[in-house]
mmCIF file of C-alpha atoms and ligand atoms in Angstrom:
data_model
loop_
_atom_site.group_PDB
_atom_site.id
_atom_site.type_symbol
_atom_site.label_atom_id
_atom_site.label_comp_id
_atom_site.label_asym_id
_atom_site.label_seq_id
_atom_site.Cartn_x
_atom_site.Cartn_y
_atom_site.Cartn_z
ATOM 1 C CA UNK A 47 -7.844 31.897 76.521
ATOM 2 C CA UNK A 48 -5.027 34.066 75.089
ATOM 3 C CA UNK A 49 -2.270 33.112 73.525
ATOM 4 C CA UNK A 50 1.054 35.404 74.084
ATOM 5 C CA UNK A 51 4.247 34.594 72.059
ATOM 6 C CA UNK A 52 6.087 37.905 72.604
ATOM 7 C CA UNK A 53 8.054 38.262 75.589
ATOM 8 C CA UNK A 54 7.294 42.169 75.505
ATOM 9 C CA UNK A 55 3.217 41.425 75.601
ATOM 10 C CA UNK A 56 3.609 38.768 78.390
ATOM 11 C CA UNK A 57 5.353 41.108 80.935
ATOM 12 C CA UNK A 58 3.207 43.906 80.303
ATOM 13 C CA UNK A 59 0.135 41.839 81.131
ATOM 14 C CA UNK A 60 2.106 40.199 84.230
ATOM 15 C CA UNK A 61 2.680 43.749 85.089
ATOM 16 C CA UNK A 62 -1.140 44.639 84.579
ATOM 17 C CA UNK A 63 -1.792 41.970 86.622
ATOM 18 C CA UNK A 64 0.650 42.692 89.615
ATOM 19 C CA UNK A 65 -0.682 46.674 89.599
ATOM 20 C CA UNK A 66 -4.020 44.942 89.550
ATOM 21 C CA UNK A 67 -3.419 42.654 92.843
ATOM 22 C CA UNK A 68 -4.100 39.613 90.948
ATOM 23 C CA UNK A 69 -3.317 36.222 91.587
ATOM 24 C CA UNK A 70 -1.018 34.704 88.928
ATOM 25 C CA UNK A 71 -0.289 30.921 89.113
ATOM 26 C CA UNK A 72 2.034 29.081 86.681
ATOM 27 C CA UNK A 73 2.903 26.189 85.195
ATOM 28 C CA UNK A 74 6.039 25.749 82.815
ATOM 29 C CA UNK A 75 5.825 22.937 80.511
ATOM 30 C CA UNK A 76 7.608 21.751 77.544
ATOM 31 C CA UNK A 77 4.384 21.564 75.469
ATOM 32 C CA UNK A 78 2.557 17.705 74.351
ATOM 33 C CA UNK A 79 0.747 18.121 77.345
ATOM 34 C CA UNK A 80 -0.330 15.266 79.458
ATOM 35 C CA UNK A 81 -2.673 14.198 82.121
ATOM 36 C CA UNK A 82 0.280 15.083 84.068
ATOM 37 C CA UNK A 83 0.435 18.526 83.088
ATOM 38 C CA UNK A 84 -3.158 19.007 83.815
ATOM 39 C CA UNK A 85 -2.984 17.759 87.156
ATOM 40 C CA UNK A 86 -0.523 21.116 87.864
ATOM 41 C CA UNK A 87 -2.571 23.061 86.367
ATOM 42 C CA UNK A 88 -5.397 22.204 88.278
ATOM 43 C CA UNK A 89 -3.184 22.485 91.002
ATOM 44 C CA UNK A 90 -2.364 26.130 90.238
ATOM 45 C CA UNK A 91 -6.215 27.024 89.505
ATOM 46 C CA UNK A 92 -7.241 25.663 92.904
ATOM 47 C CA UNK A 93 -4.413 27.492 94.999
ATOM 48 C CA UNK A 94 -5.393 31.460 92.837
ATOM 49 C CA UNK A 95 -9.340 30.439 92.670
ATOM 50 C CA UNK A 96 -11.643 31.242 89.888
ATOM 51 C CA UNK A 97 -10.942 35.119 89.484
ATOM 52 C CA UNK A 98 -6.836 34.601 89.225
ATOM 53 C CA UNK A 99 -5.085 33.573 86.355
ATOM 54 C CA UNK A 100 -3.428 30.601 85.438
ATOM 55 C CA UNK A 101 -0.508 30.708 82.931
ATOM 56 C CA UNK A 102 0.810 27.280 80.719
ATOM 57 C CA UNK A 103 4.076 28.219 79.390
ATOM 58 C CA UNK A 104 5.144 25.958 76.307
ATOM 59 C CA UNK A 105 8.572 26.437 75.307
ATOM 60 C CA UNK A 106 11.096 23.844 74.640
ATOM 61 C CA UNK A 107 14.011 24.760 76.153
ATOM 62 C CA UNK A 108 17.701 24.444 73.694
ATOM 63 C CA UNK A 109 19.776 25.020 76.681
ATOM 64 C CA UNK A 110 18.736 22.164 79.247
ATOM 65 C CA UNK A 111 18.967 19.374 76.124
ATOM 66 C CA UNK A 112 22.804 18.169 75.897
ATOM 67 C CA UNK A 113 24.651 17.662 72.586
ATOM 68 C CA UNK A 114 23.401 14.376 71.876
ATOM 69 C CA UNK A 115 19.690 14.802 73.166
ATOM 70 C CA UNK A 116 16.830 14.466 71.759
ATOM 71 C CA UNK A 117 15.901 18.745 70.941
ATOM 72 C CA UNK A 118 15.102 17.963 67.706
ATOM 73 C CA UNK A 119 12.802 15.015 68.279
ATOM 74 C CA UNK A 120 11.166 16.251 71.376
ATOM 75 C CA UNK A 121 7.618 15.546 70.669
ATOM 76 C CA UNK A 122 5.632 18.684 69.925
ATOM 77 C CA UNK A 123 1.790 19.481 69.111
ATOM 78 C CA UNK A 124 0.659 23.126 69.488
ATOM 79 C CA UNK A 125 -2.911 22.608 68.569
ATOM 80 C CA UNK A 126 -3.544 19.639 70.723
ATOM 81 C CA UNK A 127 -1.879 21.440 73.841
ATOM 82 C CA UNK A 128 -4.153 24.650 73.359
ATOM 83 C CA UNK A 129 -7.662 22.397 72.948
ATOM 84 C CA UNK A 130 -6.217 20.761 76.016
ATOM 85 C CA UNK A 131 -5.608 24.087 78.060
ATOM 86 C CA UNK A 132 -8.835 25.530 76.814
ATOM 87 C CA UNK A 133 -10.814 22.515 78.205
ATOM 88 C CA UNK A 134 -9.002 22.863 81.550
ATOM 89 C CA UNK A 135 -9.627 26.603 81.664
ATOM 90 C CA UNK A 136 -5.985 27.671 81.443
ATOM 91 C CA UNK A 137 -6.355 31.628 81.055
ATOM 92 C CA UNK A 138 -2.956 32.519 78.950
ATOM 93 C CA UNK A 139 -0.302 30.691 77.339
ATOM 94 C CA UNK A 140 2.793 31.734 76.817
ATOM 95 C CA UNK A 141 4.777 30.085 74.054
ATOM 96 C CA UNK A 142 7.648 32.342 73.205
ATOM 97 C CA UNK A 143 9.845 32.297 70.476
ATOM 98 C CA UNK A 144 13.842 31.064 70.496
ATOM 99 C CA UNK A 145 15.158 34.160 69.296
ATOM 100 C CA UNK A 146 13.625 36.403 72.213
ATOM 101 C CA UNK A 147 14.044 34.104 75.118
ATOM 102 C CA UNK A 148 17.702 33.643 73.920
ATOM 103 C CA UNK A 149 18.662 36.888 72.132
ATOM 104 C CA UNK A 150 21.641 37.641 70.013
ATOM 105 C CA UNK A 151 22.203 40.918 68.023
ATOM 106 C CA UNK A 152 24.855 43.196 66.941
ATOM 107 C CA UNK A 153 25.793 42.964 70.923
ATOM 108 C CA UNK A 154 26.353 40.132 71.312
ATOM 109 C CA UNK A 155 25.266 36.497 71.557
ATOM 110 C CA UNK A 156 23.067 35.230 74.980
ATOM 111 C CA UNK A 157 25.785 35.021 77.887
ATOM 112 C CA UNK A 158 24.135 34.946 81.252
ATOM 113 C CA UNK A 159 23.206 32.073 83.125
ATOM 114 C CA UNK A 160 21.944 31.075 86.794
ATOM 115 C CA UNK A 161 24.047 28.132 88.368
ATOM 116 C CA UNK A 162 22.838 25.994 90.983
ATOM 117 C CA UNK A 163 26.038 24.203 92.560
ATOM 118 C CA UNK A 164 25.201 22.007 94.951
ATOM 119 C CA UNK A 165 22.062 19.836 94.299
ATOM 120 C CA UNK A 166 22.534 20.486 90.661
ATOM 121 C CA UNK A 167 25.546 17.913 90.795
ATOM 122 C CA UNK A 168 24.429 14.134 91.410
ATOM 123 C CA UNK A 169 21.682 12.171 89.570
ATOM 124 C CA UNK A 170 20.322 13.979 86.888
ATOM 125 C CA UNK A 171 23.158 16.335 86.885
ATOM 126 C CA UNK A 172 26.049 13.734 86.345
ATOM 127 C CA UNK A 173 23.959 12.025 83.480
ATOM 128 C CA UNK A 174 23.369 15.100 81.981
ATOM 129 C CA UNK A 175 25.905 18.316 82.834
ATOM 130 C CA UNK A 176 24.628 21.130 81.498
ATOM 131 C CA UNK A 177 20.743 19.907 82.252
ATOM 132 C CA UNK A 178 19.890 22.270 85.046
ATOM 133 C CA UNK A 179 22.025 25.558 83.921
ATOM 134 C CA UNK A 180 19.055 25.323 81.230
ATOM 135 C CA UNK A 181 16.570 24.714 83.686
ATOM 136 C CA UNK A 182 17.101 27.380 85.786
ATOM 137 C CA UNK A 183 18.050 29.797 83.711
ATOM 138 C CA UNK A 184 14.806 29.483 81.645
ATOM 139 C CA UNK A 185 12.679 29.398 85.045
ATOM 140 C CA UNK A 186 14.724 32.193 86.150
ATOM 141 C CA UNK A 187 13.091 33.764 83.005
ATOM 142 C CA UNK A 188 10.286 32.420 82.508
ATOM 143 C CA UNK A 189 9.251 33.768 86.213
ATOM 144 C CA UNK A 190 10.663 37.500 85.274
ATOM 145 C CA UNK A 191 7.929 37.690 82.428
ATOM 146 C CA UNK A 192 5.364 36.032 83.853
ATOM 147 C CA UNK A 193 5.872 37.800 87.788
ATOM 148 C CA UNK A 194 3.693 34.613 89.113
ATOM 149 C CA UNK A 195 2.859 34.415 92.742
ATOM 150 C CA UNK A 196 3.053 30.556 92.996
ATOM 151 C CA UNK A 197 4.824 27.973 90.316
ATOM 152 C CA UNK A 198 3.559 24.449 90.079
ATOM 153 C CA UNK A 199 6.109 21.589 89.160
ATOM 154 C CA UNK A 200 5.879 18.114 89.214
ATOM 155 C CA UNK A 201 7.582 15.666 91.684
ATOM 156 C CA UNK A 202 8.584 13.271 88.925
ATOM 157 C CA UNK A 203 11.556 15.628 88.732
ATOM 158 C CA UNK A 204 11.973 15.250 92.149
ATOM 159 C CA UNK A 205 16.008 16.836 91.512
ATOM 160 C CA UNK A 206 14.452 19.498 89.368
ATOM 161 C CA UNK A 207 12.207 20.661 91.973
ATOM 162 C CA UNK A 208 14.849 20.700 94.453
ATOM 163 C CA UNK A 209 17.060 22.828 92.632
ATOM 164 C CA UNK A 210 14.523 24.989 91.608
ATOM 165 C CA UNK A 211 13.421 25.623 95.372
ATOM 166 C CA UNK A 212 17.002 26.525 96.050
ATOM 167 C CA UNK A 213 17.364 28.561 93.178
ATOM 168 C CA UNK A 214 14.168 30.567 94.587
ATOM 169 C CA UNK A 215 15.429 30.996 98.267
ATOM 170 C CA UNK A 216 18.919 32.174 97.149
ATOM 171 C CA UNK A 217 18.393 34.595 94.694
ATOM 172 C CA UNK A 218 15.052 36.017 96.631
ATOM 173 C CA UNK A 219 12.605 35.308 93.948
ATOM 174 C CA UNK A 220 9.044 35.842 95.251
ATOM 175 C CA UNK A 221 7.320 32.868 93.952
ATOM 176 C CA UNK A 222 6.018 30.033 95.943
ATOM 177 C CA UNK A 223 6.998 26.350 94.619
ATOM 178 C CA UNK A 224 4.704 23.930 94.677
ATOM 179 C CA UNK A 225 5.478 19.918 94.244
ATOM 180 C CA UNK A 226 2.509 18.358 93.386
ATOM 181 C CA UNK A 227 2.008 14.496 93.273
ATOM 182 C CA UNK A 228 3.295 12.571 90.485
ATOM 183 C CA UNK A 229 0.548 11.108 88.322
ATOM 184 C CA UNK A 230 0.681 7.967 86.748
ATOM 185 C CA UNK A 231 -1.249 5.343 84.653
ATOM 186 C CA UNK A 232 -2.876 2.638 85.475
ATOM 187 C CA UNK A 233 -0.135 0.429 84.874
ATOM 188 C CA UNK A 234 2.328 2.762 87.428
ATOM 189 C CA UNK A 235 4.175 4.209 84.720
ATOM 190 C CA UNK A 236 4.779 7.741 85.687
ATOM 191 C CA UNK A 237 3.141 10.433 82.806
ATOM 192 C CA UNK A 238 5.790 11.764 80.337
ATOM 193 C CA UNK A 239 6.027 13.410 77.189
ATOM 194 C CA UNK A 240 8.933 10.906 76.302
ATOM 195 C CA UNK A 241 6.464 7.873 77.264
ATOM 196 C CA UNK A 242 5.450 8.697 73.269
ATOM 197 C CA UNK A 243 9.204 7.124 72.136
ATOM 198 C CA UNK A 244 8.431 3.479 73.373
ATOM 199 C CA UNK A 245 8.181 1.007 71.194
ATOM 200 C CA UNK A 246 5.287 -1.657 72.267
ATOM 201 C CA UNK A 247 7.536 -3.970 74.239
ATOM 202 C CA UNK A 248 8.861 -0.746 75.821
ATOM 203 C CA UNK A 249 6.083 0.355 76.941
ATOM 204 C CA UNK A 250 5.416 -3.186 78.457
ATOM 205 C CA UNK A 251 8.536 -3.368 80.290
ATOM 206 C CA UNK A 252 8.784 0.525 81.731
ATOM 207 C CA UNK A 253 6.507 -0.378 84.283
ATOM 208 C CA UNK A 254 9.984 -2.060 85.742
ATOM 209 C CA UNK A 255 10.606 1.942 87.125
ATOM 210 C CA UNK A 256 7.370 2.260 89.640
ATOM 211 C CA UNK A 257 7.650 -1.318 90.246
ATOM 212 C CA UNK A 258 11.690 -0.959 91.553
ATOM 213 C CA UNK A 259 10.268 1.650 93.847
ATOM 214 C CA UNK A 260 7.656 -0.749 95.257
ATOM 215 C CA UNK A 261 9.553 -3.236 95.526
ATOM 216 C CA UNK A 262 12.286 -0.829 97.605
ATOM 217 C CA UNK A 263 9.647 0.351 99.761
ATOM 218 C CA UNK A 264 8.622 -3.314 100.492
ATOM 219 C CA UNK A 265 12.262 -3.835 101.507
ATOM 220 C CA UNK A 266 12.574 -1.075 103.854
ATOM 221 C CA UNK A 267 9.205 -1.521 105.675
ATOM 222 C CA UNK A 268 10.220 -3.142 109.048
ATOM 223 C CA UNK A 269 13.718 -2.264 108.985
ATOM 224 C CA UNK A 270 16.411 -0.035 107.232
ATOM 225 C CA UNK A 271 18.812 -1.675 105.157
ATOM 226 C CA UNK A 272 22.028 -0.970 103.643
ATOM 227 C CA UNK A 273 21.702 1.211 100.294
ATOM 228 C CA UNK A 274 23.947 -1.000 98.702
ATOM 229 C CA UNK A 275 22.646 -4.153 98.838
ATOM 230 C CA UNK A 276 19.242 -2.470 97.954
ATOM 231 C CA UNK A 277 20.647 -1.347 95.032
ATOM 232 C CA UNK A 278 22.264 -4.718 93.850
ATOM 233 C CA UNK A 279 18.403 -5.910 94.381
ATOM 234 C CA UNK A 280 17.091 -3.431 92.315
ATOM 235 C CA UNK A 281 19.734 -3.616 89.318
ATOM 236 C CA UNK A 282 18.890 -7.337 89.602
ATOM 237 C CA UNK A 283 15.243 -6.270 89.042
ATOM 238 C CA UNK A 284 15.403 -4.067 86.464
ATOM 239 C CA UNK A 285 18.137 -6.508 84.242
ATOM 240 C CA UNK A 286 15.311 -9.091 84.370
ATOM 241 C CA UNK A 287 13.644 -6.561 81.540
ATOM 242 C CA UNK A 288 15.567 -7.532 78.536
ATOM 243 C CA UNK A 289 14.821 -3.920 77.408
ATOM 244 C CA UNK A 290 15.960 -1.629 79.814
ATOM 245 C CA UNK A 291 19.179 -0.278 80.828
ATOM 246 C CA UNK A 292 19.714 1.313 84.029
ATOM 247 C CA UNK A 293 21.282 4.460 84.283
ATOM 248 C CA UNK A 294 21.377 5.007 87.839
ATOM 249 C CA UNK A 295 19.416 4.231 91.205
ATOM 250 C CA UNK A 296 20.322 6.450 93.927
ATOM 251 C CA UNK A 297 19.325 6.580 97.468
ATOM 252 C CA UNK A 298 19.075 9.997 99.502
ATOM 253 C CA UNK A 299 17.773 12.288 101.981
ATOM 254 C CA UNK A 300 15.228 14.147 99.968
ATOM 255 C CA UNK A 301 15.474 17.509 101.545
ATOM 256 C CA UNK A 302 20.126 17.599 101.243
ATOM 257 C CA UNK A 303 19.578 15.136 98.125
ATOM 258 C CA UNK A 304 22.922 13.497 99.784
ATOM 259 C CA UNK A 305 23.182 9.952 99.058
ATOM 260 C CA UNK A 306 21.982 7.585 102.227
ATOM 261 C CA UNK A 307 24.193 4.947 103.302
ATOM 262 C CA UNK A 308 21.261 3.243 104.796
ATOM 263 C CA UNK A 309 18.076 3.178 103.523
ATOM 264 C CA UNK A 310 14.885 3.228 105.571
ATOM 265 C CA UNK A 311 11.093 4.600 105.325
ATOM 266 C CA UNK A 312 11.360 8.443 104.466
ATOM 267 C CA UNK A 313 14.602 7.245 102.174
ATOM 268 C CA UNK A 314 13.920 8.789 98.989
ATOM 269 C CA UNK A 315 14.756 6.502 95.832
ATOM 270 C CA UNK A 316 15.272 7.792 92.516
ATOM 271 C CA UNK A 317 16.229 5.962 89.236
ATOM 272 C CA UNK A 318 16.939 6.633 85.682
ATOM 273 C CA UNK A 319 16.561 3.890 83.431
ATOM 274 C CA UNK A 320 17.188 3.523 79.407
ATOM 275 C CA UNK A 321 15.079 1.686 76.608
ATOM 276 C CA UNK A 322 16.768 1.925 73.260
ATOM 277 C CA UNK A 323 17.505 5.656 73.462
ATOM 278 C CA UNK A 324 13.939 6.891 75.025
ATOM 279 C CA UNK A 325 15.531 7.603 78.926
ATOM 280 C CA UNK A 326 12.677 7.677 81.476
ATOM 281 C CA UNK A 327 13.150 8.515 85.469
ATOM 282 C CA UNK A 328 10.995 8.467 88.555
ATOM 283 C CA UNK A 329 11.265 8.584 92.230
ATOM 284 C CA UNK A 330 9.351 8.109 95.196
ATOM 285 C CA UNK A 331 9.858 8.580 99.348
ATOM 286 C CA UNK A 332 10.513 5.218 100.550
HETATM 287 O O1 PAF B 424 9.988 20.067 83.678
HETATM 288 C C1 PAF B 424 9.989 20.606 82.563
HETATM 289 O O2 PAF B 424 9.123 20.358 81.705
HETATM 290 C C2 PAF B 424 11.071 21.608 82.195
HETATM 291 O O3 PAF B 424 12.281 21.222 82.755
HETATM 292 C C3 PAF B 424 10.700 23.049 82.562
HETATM 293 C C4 PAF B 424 10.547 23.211 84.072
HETATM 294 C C5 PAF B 424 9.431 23.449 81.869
HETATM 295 C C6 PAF B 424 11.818 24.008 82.125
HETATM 296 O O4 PAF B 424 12.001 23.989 80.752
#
């Protein structure tokens, strides 16, 4: 496994392998890898085969934390990550450096970003305004140096994916996105680097996320209902955890992500929910 920190070095191996007609798949991750993480990467191995190669990029991204995010605090663990991508037979990864992937020299500081406008806005976006400028402009990046043929993401960031898709038809980027499932413990907590924050009791009571969205899809089985009074049910729900704080439940056609007025089977749910400052999120298709 190599190990490429320059962003010079990884686009003159992507370009190697391009001349070479070899199959590149990717997954971009924010490092303290989880089972989560390895699921895409598996993912990514089984869709270029055994003589492709599969690329891990760790880099925590500045631009798609806010002002009062947790950046400095976002768990990290080099040395775990790589024994982790080793074991799993990840071929490269690319961990570059702040200063190259957001230059600034006697030119001038970084000043280009890519803009998603539409499914950028709601959810995720109105918690957090400047979240996906980061996002895609470091994918938007990320896939210039490493030139993959297919990306991997997972569908916990069910908004994220979206926008990324979009991103990828409009500006003619020729990389497949791939959703894969989201994968959970045994509990139904959803896998996440920020799963590491919760305090015991925290941990206990997050399982009131996958549980909402059972409890929704119970709701909707034999008829749709009005999104609404679904929601009241599910803020009752989730108050009944003296721990958590909800910071929004939405309900929405998953393909527009524009909010349903009535929610049925194929409804997609997604929620973002608050203990102490750790803020977790999930989603599923009713
Ligand atoms: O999902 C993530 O971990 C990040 O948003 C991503 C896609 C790696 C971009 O920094």
């Amino acid at each position: 496994m190599r190990i490429v920190t320059s962003v010079a070095a990884m686009q003159r191996l992507a370009k190697r392998w391009q001349h070479q007609q070899v199959r590149v798949g990717f997954v971009p991750t924010m490092g303290y890898l989880h089972a989560g993480h390895l699921s895409l990467v598996r993912e990514a191995r089984r869709i270029v085969g055994p003589r492709g190669q599969v690329v891990v990029s760790i880099y925590v991204n500045p631009t798609q934390f806010g002002p009062k995010e947790d950046l400095s605090r976002y768990p990290r663990d080099f040395a775990r990550d790589q024994k982790l991508c080793r074991a799993e037979g990840v071929d490269v990864i690319f961990a570059p450096k702040d200063d190259e992937m957001y230059p600034s020299d006697h030119d001038g500081a970084f000043s280009t970003y890519v803009v998603e406008q539409t499914l950028s806005q709601g959810m995720e976006g109105a918690s957090r305004p400047t979240h996906f400028r980061g996002v895609t402009t470091v994918v938007a990046k990320l896939f210039n140096l490493v030139l993959p043929e297919v990306a991997v993401f997972g569908a916990k960031d069910v908004q994220q994916a979206a926008v990324i898709q979009r991103m990828v038809r409009d500006l003619n980027i020729p990389v497949k996105v791939v959703v894969a499932a989201t994968h959970r413990e045994p509990d139904g907590l959803a896998m996440s680097s920020r799963n590491k924050y919760l305090s015991p009791t925290e941990r206990e009571q997050a399982t009131v996320l996958s549980q909402a969205l059972q409890l929704a899809k119970k709701s909707v089985k034999t008829k749709a209902v009005s999104s609404a009074r679904l929601k009241t049910q599910l803020e009752q729900f989730i108050a009944s955890r003296p721990a958590a704080r909800l910071d929004y439940i939405e309900l929405f056609d998953p393909h527009t992500l524009q909010p349903a007025a009535k929610a049925a089977s194929g409804t997609h749910l997604a929620l973002a929910v608050f203990f102490g400052k750790t803020r977790l999120i999930d989603n599923a298709a009713l």
